[in-house]
mmCIF file of C-alpha atoms in Angstrom:
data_model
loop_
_atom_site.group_PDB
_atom_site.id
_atom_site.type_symbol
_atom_site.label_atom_id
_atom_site.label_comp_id
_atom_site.label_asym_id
_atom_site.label_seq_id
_atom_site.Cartn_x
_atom_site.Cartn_y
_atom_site.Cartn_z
ATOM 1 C CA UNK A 1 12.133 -6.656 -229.994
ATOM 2 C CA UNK A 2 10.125 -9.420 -230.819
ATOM 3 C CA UNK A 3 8.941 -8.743 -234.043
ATOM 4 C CA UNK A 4 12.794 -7.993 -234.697
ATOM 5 C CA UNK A 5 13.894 -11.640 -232.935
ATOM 6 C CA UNK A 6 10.758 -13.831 -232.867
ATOM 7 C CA UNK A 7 11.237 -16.647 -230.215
ATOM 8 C CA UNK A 8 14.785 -15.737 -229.840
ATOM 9 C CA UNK A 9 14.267 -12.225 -228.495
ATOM 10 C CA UNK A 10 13.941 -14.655 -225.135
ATOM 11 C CA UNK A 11 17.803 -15.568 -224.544
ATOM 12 C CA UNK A 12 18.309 -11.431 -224.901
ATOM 13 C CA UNK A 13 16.401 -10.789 -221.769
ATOM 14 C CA UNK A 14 18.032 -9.994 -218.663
ATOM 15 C CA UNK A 15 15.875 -9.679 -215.561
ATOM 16 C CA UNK A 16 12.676 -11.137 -213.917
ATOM 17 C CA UNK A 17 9.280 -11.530 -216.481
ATOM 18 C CA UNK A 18 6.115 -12.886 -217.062
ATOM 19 C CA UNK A 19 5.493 -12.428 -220.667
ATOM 20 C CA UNK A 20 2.260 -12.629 -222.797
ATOM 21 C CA UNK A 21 1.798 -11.630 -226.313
ATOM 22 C CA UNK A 22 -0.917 -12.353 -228.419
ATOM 23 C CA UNK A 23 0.166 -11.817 -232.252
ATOM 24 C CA UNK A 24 -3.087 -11.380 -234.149
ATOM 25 C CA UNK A 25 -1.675 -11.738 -237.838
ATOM 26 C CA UNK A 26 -0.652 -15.305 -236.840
ATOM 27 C CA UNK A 27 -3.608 -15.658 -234.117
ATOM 28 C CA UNK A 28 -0.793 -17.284 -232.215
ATOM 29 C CA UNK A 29 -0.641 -16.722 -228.270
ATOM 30 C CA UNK A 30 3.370 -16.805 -226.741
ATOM 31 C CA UNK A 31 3.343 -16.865 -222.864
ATOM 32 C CA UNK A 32 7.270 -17.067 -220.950
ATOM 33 C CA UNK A 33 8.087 -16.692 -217.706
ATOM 34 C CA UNK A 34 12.099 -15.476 -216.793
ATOM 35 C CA UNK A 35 14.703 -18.278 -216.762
ATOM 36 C CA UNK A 36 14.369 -18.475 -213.059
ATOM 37 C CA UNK A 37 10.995 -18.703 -212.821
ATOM 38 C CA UNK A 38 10.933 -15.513 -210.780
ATOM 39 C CA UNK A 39 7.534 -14.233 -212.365
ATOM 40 C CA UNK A 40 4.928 -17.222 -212.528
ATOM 41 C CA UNK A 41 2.654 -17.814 -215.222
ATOM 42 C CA UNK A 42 0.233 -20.762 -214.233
ATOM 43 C CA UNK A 43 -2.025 -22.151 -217.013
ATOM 44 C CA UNK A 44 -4.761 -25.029 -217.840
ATOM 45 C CA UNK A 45 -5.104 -26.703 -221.010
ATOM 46 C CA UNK A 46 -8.386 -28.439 -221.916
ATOM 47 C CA UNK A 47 -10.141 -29.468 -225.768
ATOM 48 C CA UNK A 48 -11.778 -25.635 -225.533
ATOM 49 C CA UNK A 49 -9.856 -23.557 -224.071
ATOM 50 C CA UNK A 50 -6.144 -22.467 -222.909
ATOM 51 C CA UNK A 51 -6.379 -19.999 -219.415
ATOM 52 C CA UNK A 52 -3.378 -18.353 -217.673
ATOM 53 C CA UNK A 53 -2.876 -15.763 -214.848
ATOM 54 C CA UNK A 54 0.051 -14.978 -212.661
ATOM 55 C CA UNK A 55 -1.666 -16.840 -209.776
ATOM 56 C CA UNK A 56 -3.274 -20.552 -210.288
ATOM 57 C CA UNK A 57 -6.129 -19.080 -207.435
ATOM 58 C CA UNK A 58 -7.409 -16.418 -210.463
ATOM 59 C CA UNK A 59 -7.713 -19.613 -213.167
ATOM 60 C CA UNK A 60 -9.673 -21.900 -210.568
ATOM 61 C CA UNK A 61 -11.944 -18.747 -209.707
ATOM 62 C CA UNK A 62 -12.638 -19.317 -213.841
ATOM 63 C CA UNK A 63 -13.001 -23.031 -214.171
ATOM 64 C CA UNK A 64 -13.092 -25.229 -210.579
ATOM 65 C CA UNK A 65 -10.197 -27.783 -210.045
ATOM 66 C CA UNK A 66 -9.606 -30.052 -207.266
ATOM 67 C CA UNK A 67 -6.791 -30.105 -204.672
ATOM 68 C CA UNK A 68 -3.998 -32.387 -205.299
ATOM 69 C CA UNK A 69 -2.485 -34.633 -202.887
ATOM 70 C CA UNK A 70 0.507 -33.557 -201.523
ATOM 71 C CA UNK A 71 2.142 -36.499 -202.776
ATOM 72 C CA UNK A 72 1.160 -36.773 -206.136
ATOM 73 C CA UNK A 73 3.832 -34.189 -207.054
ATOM 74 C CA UNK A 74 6.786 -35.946 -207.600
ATOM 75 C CA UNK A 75 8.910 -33.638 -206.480
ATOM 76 C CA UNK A 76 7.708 -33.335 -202.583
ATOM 77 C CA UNK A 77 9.466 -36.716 -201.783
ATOM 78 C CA UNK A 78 12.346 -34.106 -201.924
ATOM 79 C CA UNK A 79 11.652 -30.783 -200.822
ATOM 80 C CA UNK A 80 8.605 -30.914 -199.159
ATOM 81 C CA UNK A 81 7.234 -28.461 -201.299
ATOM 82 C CA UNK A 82 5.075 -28.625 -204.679
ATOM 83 C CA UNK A 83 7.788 -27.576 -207.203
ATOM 84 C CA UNK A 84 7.460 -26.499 -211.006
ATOM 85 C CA UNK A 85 5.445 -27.763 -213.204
ATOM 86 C CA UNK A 86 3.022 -28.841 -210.435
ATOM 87 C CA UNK A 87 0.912 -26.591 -208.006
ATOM 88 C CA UNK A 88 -1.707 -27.286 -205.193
ATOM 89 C CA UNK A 89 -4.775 -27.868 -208.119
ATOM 90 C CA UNK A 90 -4.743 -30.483 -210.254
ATOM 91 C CA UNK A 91 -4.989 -29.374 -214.022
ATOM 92 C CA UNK A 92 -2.911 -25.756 -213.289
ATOM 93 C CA UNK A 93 0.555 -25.999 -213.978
ATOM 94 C CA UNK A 94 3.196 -23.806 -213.868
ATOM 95 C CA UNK A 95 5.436 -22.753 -216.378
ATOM 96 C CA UNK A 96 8.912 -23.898 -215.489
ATOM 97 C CA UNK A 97 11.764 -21.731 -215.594
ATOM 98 C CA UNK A 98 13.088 -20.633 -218.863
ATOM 99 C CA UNK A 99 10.464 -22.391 -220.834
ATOM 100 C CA UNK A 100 7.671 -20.717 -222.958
ATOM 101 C CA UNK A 101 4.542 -22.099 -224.624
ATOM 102 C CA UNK A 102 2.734 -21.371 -227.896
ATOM 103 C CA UNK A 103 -0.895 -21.995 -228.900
ATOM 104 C CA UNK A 104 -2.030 -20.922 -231.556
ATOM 105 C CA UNK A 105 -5.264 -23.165 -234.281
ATOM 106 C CA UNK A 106 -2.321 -25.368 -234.744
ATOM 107 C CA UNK A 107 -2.340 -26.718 -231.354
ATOM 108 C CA UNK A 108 -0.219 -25.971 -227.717
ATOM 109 C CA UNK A 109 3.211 -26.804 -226.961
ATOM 110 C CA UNK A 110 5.962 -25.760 -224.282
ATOM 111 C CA UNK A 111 9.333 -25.657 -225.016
ATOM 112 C CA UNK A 112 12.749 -24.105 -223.398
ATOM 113 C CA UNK A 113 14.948 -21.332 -224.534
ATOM 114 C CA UNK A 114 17.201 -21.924 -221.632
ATOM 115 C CA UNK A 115 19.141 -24.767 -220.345
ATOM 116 C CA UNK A 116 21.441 -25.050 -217.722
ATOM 117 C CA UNK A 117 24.404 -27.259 -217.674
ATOM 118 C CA UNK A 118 25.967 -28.619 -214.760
ATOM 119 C CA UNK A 119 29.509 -26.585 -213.908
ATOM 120 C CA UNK A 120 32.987 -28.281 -212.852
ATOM 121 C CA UNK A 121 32.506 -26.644 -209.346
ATOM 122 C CA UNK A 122 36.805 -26.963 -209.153
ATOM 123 C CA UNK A 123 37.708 -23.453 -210.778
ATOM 124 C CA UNK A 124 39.305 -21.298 -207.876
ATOM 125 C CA UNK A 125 39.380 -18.132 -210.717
ATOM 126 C CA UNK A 126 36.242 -15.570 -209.870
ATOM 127 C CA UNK A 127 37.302 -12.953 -212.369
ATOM 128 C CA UNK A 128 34.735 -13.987 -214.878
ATOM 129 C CA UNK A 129 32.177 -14.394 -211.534
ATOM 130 C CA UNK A 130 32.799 -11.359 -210.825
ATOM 131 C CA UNK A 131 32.579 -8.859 -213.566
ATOM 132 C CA UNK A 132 29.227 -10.409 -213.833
ATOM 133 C CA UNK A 133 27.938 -9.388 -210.527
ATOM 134 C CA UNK A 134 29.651 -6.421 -210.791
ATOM 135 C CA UNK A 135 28.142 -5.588 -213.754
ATOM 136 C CA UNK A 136 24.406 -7.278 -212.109
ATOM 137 C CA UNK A 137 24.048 -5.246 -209.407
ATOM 138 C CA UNK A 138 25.343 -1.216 -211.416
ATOM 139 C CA UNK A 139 22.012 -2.594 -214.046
ATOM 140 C CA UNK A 140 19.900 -3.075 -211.086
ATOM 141 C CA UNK A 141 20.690 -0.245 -209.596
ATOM 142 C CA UNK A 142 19.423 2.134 -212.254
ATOM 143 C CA UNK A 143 16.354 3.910 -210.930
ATOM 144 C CA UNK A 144 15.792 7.239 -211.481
ATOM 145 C CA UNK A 145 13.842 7.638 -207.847
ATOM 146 C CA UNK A 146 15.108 5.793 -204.115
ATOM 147 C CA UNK A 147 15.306 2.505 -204.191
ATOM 148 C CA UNK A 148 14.699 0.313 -200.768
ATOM 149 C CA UNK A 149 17.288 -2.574 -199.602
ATOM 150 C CA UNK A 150 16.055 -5.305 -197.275
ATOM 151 C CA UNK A 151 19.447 -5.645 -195.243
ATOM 152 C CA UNK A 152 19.765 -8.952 -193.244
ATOM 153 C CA UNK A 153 22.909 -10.145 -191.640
ATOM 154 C CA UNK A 154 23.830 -11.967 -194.314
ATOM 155 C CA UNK A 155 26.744 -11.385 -196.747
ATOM 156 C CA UNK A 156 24.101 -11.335 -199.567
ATOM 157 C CA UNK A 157 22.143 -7.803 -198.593
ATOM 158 C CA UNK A 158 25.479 -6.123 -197.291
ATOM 159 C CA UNK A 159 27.014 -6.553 -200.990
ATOM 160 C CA UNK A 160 24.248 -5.105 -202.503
ATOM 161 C CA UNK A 161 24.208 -2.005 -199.749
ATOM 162 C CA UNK A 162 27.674 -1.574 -200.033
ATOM 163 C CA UNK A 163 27.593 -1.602 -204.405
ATOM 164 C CA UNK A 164 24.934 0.947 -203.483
ATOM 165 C CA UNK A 165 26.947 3.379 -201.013
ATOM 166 C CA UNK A 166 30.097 3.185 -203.388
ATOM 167 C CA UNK A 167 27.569 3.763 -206.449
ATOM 168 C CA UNK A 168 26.525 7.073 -204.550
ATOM 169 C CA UNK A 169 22.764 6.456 -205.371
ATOM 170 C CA UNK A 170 20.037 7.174 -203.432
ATOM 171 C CA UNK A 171 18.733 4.390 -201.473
ATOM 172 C CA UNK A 172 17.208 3.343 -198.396
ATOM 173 C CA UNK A 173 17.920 0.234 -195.981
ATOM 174 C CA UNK A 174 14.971 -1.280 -193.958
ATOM 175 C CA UNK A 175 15.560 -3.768 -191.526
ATOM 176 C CA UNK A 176 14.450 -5.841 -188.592
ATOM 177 C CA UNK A 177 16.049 -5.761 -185.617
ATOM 178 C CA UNK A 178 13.867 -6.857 -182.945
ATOM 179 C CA UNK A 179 11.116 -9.701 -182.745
ATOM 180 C CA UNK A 180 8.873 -10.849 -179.887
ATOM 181 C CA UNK A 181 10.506 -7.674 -178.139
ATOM 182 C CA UNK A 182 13.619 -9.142 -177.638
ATOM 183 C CA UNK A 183 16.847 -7.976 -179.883
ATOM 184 C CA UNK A 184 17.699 -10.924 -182.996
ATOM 185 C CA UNK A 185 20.557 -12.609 -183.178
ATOM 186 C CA UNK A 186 21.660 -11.096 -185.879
ATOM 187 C CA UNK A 187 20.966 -7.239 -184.554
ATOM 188 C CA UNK A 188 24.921 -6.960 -183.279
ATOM 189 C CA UNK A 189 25.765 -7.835 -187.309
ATOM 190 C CA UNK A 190 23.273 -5.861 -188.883
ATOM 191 C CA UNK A 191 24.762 -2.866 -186.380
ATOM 192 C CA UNK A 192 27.870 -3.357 -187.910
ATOM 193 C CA UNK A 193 26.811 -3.075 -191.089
ATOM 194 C CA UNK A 194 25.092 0.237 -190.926
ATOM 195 C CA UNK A 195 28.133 1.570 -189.716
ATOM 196 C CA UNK A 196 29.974 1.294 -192.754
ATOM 197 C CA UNK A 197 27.133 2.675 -195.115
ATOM 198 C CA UNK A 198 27.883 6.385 -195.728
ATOM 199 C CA UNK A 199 25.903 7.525 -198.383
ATOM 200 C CA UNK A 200 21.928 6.112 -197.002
ATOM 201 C CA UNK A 201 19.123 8.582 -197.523
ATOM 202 C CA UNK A 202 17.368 6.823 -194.576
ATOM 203 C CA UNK A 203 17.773 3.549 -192.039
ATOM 204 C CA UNK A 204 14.078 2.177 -191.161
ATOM 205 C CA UNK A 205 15.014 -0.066 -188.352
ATOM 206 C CA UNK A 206 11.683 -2.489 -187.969
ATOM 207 C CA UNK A 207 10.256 -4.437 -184.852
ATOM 208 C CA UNK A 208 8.352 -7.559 -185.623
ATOM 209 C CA UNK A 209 7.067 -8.479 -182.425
ATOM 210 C CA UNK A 210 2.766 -10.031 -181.673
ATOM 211 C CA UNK A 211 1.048 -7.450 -183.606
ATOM 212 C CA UNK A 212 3.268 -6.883 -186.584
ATOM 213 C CA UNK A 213 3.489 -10.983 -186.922
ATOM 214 C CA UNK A 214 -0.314 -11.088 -186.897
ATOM 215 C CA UNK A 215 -1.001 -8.470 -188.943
ATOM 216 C CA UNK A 216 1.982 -10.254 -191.336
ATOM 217 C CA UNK A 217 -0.113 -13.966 -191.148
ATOM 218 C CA UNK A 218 -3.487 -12.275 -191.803
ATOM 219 C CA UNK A 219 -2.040 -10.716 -195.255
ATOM 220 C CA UNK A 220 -0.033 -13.842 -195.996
ATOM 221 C CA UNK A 221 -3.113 -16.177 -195.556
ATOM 222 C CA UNK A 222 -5.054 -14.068 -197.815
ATOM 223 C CA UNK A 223 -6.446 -15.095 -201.187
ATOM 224 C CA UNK A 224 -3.584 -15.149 -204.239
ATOM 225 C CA UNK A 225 -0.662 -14.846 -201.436
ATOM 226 C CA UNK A 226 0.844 -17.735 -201.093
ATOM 227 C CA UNK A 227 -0.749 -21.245 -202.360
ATOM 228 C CA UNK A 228 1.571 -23.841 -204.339
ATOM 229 C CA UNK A 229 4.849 -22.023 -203.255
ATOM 230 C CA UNK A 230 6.721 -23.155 -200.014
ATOM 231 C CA UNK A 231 6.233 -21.186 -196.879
ATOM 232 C CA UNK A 232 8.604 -20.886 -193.936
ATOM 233 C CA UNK A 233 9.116 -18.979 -191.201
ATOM 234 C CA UNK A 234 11.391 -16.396 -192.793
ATOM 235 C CA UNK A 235 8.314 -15.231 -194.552
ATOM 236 C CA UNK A 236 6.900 -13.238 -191.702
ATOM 237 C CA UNK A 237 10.100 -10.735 -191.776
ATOM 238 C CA UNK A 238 10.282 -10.333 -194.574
ATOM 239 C CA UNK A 239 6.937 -9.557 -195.371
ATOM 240 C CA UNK A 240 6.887 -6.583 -192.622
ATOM 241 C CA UNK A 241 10.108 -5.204 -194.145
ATOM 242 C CA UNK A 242 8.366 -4.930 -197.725
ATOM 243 C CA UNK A 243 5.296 -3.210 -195.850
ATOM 244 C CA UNK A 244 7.162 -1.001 -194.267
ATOM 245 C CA UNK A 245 8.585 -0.415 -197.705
ATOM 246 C CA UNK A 246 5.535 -0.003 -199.467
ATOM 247 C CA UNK A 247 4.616 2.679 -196.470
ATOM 248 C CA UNK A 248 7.424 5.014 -196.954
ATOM 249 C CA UNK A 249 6.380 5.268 -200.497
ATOM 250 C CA UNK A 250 9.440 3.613 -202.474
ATOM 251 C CA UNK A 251 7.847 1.308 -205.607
ATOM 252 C CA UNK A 252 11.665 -0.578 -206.254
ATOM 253 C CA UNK A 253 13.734 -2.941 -204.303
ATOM 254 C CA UNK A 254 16.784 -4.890 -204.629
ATOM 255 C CA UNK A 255 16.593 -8.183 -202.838
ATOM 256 C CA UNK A 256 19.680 -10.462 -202.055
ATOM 257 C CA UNK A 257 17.726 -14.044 -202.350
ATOM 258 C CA UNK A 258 20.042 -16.084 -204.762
ATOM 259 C CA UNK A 259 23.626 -15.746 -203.041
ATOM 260 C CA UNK A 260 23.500 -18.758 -200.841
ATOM 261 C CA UNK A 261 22.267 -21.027 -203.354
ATOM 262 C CA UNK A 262 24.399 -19.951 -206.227
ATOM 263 C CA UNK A 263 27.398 -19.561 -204.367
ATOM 264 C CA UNK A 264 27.376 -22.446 -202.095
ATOM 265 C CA UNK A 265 25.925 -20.812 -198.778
ATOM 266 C CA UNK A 266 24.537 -24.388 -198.297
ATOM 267 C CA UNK A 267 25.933 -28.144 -198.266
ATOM 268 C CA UNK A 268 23.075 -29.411 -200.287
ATOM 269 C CA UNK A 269 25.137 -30.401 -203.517
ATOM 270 C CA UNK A 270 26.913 -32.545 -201.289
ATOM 271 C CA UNK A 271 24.677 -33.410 -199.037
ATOM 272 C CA UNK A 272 21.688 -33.725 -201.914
ATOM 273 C CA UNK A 273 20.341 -37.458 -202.857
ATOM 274 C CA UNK A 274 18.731 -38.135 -206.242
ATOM 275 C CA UNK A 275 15.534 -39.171 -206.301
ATOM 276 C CA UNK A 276 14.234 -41.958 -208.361
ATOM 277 C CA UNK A 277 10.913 -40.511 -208.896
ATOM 278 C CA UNK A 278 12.366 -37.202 -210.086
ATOM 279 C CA UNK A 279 11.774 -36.492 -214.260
ATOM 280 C CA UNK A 280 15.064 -37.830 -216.045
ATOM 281 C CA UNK A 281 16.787 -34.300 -216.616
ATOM 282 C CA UNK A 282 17.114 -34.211 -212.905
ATOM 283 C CA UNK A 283 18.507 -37.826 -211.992
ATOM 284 C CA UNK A 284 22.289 -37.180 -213.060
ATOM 285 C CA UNK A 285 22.006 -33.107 -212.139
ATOM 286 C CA UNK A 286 22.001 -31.368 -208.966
ATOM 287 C CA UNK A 287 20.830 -28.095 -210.925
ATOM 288 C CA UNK A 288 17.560 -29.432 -209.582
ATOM 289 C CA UNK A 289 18.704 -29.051 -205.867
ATOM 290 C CA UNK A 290 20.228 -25.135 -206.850
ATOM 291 C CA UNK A 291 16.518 -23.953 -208.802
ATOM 292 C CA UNK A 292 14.117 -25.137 -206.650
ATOM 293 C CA UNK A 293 15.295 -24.179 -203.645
ATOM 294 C CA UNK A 294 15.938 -20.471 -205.578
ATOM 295 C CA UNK A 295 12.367 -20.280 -206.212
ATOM 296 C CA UNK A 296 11.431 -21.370 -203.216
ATOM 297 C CA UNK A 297 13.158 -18.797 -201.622
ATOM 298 C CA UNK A 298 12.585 -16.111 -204.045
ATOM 299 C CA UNK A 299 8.671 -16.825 -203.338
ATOM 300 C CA UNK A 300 8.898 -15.196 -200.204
ATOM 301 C CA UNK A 301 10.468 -11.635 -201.629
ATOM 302 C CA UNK A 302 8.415 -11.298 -204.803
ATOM 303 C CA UNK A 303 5.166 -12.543 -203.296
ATOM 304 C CA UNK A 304 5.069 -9.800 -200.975
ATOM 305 C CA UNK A 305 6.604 -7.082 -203.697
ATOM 306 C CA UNK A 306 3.546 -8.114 -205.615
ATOM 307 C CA UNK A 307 0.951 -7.902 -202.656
ATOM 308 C CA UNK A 308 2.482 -4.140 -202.401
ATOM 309 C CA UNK A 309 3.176 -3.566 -205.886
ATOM 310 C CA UNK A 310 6.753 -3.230 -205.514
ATOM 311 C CA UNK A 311 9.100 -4.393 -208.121
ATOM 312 C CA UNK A 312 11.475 -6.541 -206.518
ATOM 313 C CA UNK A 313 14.660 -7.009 -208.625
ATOM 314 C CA UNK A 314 17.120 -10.117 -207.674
ATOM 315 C CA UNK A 315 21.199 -9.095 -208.780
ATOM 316 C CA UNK A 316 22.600 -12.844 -208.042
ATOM 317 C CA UNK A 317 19.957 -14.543 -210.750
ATOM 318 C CA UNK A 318 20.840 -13.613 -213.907
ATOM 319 C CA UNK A 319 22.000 -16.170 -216.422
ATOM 320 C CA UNK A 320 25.936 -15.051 -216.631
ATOM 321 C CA UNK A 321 26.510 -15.084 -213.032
ATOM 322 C CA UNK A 322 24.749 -18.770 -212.510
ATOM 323 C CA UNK A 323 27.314 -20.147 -215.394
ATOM 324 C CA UNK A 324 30.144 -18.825 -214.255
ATOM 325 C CA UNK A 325 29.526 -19.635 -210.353
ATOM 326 C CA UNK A 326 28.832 -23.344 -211.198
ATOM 327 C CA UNK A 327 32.673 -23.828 -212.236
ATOM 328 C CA UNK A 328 33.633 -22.265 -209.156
ATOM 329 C CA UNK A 329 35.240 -24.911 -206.081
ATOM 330 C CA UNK A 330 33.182 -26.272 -203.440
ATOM 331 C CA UNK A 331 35.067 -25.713 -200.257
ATOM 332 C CA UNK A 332 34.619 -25.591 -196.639
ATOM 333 C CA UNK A 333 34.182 -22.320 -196.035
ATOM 334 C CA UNK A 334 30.379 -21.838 -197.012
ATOM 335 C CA UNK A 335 29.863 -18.439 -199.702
ATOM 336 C CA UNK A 336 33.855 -17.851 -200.267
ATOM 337 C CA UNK A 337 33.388 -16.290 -203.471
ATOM 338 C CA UNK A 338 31.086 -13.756 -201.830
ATOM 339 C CA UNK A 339 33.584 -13.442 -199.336
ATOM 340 C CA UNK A 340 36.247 -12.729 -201.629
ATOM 341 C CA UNK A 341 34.115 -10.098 -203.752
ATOM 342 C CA UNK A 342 33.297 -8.184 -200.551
ATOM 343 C CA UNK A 343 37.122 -7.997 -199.701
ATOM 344 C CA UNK A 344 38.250 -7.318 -203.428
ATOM 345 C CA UNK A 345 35.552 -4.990 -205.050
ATOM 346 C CA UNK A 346 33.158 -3.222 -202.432
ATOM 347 C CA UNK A 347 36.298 -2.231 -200.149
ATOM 348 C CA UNK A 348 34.099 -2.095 -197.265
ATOM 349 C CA UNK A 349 36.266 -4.185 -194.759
ATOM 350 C CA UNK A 350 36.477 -7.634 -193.375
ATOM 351 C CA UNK A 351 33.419 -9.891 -193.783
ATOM 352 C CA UNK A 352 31.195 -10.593 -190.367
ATOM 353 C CA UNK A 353 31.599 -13.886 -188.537
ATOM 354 C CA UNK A 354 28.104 -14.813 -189.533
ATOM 355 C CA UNK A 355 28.782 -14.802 -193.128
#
């Protein structure tokens, strides 16, 4: 594919990757990372030598560098997080989304294959929407053994478990439905859903109550876990879920991160205020808003599939389904499009009161 494309064999890609390939006839080194920035690939650059890993912890176990402060990444005035290119060391960077780099005797440089372009966000019409997340979720679907789904409450999950049921493949839902021994919020909802689902091989219902949330922090505060990317509370869920994943045996699942932000689950792109200090692409964009709260949220999913070695695969991020969604209205009702694609092409019945 790449001898067949060179560089361009990027833009045909659909799905989550960390790519290196070293091509000896040209001694020239091509690392990429997905154009979500789903897979990290951290790196440091110096006169002698170029180093990269999938964690920035594994390149400062090589060469030592020293903590940043929090503030010296630009981008933590906004989210309160260190966001792409920067990370917790000073002198690792992270690749940003959709961008690659070459080094070869010539020299290094980084460059994007991808670019995103800010939508209309008036278009009421979702056919084009949704014959791309149609078409999303039957790809990531394909797996020739079970295949685990994290359900939540949330609109997100239950699309993906109902595509599933009416697919007739075999799956399995794991869920939690009680924490600190007390019934969530969101148990009555999640009830609901599994009520619809015909065609589930099995329904793990999890607790996450003391023990499971410390045995969750002691893995989570481990070495190559989490160290640039933002943490929250959420984390602790859904790391038991992908444990509990990882027990029963199953090596794929689908994940739902991606629906809110895409498809205006929150207020931020009215609600979001440029920042001065931000790089220039970002001052007249509110792209930046949509990605790095994405990979902020994503961290939490694919951190853990990697800490169990299950290949977590995200339906909502893929590059048709982001272009199309940005033309789509902004209204009042947060996630309508999801809404409207439960009630139009899963034909599992109303949408909960939490969605």
């Amino acid at each position: 594919f790449y001898r067949r494309y060179g560089i361009q064999f990027l833009k045909k890609l659909d799905g989550e990757f960390a790519i290196s390939i070293w091509e000896n006839t040209k001694e020239q080194l091509l690392l990429a990372t997905d154009p979500f920035g789903i897979k990290p690939v951290y790196f440091s650059l110096t006169a002698q030598q170029l180093v990269w890993a999938s964690s920035e912890t594994a390149i400062n176990a090589i060469t030592l560098h020293p903590f940043c402060g929090m503030t010296q990444s630009p981008t933590f005035r906004h989210s309160q997080s260190i966001q792409t290119p920067y990370t917790s060391y000073s002198g690792i960077w992270l690749i940003p989304p959709g961008h690659y780099i070459i080094a070869s005797r010539k020299g290094v440089y980084i460059s994007a294959y991808n670019s995103w372009n800010d939508g209309t966000y008036h278009s009421t019409d979702t056919k084009k929407t949704f014959e791309a997340l149609e078409q999303s979720l039957f790809d990531r679907l394909q797996y020739s053994k079970s295949i685990a789904i994290p359900l939540s409450s949330g609109i997100d999950s239950g699309i993906i478990a109902f595509m599933a049921d009416r697919l007739k493949i075999d799956y399995q839902i794991f869920t939690v439905d009680e924490m600190f021994n007390q019934k969530t919020v969101e148990a009555e909802y999640i009830y609901e859903r599994l009520n619809k689902l015909k065609h589930a091989k099995n329904i793990t219902m999890l607790k996450c109550n003391e023990p499971e949330y410390e045995d969750a922090l002691n893995e989570i505060y481990a070495p190559d876990y989490y160290v640039s990317e933002k943490y929250d509370g959420g984390a602790i869920p859904m790391h038991t879920v992908i444990r509990a994943i990882h027990a029963a045996g199953l090596k794929v699942m689908i994940d739902g991160t991606g629906g809110d932000e895409i498809f205006h689950g929150y207020t931020f792109r009215k609600d979001f205020k440029r920042a001065e200090v931000l790089p220039a692409y970002w001052k007249n964009s509110y792209l930046y808003a949509t990605l790095t709260t994405l990979i902020d949220f994503t961290a939490k999913s694919d951190r853990a599939g990697a800490h169990f070695s299950i290949e977590s695969r995200y339906p909502f991020q893929t590059k048709k389904i982001f272009k199309a969604a940005a033309n789509l209205a902004i209204m009042d009702t947060l996630k309508w499009p999801l809404r409207k694609f439960l009630l139009d092409r899963t034909n599992y019945g109303q949408p909960n009161v939490v969605d």
